[in-house]
Coordinates of N, CA and C in Angstrom, one line a residue:
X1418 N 69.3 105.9 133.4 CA 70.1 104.8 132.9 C 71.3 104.6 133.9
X1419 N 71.4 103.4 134.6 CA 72.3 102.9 135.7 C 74.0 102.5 134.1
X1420 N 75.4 103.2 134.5 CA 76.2 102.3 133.7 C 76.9 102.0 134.8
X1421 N 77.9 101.3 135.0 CA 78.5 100.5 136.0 C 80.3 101.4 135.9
X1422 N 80.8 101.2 137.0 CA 82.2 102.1 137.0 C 83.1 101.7 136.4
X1423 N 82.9 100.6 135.6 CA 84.1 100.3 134.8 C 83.6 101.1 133.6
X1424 N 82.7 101.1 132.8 CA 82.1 101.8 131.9 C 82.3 103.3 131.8
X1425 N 82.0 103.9 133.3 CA 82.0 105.3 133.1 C 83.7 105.7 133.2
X1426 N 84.3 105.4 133.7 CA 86.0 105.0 133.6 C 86.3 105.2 132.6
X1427 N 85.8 104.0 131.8 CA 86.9 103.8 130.5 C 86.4 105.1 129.4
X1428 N 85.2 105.4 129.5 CA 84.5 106.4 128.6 C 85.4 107.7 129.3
X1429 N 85.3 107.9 130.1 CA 86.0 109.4 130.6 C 87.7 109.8 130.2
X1430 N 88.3 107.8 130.6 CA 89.5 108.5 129.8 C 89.7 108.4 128.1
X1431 N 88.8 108.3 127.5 CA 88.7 107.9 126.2 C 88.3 109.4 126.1
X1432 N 87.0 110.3 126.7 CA 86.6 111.6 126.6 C 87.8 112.4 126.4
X1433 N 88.6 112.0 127.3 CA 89.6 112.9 128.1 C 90.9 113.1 126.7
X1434 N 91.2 111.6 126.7 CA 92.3 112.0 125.6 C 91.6 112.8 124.8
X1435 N 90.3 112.3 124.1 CA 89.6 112.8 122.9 C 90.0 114.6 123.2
X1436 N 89.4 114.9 123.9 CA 89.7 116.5 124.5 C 91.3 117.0 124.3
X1437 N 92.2 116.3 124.9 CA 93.3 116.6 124.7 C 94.1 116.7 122.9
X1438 N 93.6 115.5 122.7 CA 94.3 115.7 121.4 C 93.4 116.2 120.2
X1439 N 92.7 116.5 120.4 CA 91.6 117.6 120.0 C 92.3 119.2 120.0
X1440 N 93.0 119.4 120.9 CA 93.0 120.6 121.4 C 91.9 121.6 121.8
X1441 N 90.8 120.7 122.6 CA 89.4 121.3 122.7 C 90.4 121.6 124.5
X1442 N 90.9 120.8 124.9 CA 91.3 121.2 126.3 C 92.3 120.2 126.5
X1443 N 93.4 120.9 127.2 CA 94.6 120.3 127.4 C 95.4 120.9 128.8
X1444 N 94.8 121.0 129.4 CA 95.1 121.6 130.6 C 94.3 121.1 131.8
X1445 N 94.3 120.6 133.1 CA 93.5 120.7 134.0 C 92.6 121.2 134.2
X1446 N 92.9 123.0 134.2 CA 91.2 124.1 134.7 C 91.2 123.8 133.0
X1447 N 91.4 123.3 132.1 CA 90.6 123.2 130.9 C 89.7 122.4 130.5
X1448 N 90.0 120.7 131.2 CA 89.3 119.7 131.5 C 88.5 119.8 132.3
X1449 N 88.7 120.1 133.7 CA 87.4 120.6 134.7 C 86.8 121.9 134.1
X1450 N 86.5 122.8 133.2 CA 85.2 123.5 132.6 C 85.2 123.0 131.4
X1451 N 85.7 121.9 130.6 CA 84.9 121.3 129.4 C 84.0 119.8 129.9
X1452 N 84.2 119.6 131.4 CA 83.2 118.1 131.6 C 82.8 118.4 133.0
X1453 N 83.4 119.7 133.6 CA 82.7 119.9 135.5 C 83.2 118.9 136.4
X1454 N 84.3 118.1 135.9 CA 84.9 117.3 136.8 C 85.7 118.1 137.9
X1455 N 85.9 117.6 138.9 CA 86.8 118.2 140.0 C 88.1 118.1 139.3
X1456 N 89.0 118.9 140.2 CA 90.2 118.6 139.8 C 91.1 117.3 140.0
X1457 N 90.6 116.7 141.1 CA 91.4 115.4 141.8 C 91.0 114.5 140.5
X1458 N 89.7 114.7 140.4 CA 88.9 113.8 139.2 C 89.8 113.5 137.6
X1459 N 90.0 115.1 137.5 CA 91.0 115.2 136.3 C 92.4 115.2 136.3
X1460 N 92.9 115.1 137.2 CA 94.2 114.5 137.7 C 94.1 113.0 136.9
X1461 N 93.2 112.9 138.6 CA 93.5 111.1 138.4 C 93.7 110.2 136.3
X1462 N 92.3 111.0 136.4 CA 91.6 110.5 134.8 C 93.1 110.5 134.1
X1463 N 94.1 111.8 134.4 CA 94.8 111.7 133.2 C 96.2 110.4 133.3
X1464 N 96.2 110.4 134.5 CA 97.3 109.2 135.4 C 97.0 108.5 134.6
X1465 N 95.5 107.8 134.6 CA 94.9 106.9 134.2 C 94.8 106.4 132.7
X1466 N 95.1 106.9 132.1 CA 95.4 106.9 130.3 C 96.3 106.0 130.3
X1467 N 97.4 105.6 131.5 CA 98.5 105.3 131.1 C 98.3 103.7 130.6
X1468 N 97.3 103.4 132.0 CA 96.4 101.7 131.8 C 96.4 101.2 130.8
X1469 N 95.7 102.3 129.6 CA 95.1 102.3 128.2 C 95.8 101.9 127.3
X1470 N 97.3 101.9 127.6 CA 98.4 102.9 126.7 C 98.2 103.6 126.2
X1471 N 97.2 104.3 126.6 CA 97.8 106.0 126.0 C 98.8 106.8 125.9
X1472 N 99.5 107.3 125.3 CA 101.1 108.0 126.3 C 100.4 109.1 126.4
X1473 N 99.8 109.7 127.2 CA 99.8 111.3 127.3 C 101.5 111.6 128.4
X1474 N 101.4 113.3 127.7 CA 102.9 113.8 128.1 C 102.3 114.8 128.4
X1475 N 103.1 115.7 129.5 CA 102.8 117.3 130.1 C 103.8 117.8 129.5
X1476 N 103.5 119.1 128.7 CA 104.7 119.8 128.1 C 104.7 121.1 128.5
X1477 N 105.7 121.1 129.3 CA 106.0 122.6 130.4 C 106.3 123.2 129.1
X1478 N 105.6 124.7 129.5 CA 105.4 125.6 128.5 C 107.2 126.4 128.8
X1479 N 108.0 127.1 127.3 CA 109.2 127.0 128.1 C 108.8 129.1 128.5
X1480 N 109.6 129.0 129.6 CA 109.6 130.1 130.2 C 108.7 130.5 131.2
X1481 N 107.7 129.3 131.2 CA 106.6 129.4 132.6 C 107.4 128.6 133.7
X1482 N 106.5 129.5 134.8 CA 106.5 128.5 136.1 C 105.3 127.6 136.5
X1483 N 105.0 126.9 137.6 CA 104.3 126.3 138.0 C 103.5 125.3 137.4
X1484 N 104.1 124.8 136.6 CA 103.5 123.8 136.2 C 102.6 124.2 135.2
X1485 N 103.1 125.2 134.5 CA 102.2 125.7 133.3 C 102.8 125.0 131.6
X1486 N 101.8 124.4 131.5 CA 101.9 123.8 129.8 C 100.7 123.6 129.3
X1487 N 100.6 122.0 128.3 CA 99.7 121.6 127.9 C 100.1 120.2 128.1
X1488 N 98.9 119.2 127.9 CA 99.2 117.7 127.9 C 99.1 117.5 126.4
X1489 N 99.7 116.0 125.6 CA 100.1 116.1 124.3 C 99.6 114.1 124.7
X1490 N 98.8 114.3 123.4 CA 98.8 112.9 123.2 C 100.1 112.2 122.2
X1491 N 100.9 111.4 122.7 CA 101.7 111.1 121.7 C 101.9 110.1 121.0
X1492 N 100.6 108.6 121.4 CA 100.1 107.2 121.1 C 99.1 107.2 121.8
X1493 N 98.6 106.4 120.7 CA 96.9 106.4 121.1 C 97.1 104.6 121.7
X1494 N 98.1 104.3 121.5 CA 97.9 102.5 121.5 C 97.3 101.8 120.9
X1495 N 96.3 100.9 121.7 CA 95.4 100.2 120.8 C 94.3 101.0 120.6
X1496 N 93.8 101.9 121.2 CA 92.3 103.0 121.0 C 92.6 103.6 119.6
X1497 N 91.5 103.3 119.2 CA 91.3 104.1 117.7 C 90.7 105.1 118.2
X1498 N 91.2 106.6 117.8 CA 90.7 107.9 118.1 C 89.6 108.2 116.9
X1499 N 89.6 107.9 116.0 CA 88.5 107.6 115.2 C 86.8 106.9 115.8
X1500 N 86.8 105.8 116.7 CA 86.2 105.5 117.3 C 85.2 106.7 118.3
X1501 N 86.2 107.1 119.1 CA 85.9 108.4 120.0 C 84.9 109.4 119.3
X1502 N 85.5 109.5 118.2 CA 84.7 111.0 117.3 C 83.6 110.1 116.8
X1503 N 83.6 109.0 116.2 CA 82.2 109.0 115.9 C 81.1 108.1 116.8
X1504 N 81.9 108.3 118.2 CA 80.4 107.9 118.9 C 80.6 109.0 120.1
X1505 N 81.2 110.1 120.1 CA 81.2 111.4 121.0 C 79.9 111.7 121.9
X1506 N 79.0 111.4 120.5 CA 77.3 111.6 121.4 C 76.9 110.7 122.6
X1507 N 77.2 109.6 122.3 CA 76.9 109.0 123.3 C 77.9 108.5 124.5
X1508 N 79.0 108.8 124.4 CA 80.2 109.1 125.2 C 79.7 109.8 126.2
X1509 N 79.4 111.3 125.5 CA 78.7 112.6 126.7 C 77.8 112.5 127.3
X1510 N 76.4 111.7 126.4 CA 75.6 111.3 127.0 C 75.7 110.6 128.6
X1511 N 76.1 109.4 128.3 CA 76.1 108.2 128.9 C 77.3 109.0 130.1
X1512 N 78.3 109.8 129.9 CA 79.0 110.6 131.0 C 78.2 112.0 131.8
X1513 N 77.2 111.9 130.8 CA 76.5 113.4 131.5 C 77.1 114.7 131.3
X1514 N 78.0 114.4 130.1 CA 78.7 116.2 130.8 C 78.1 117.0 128.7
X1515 N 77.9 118.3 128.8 CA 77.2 118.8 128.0 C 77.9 118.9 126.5

């Protein structure tokens, strides 16, 4: 099944928040081993939320260094997160990741 790059896009950062505000993964190496994306991949992806209005926020964890937190969804905008959960299966599908 051929989908087109606007499609796999918008499904990834819809995956992505879904993941985050899930608390299934909220971290970079937590998004690259829940979908196998690169890191640049999951960088970008999360920049990318912003298009959506999503607000995702990075919340430096207090007393770490280097850039150690979690990301926080804090508006979903116009995306119903409701939406995400009940078509998840074919979100993963259609993204390939398990």
């Amino acid at each position: 099944m051929t989908i087109s790059k606007t499609k796999s896009s918008f499904y990834r950062r819809l995956y992505v928040a879904w993941l985050i505000d899930s608390a299934t993964a909220n971290s970079v190496p937590e998004l690259m081993a829940a979908t196998g994306m690169p890191r640049r991949t999951a960088q970008d992806t999360l920049a990318a939320l912003a298009d959506l209005d999503i607000d995702c926020r990075f919340a430096q964890e207090s007393g770490e260094r280097h850039n150690a937190g979690r990301y926080r969804i804090h508006d979903w905008g116009a995306v119903d997160p409701r939406w995400i959960e009940r078509h998840l299966p074919k979100i993963k599908e259609t993204l390939g990741y398990p």
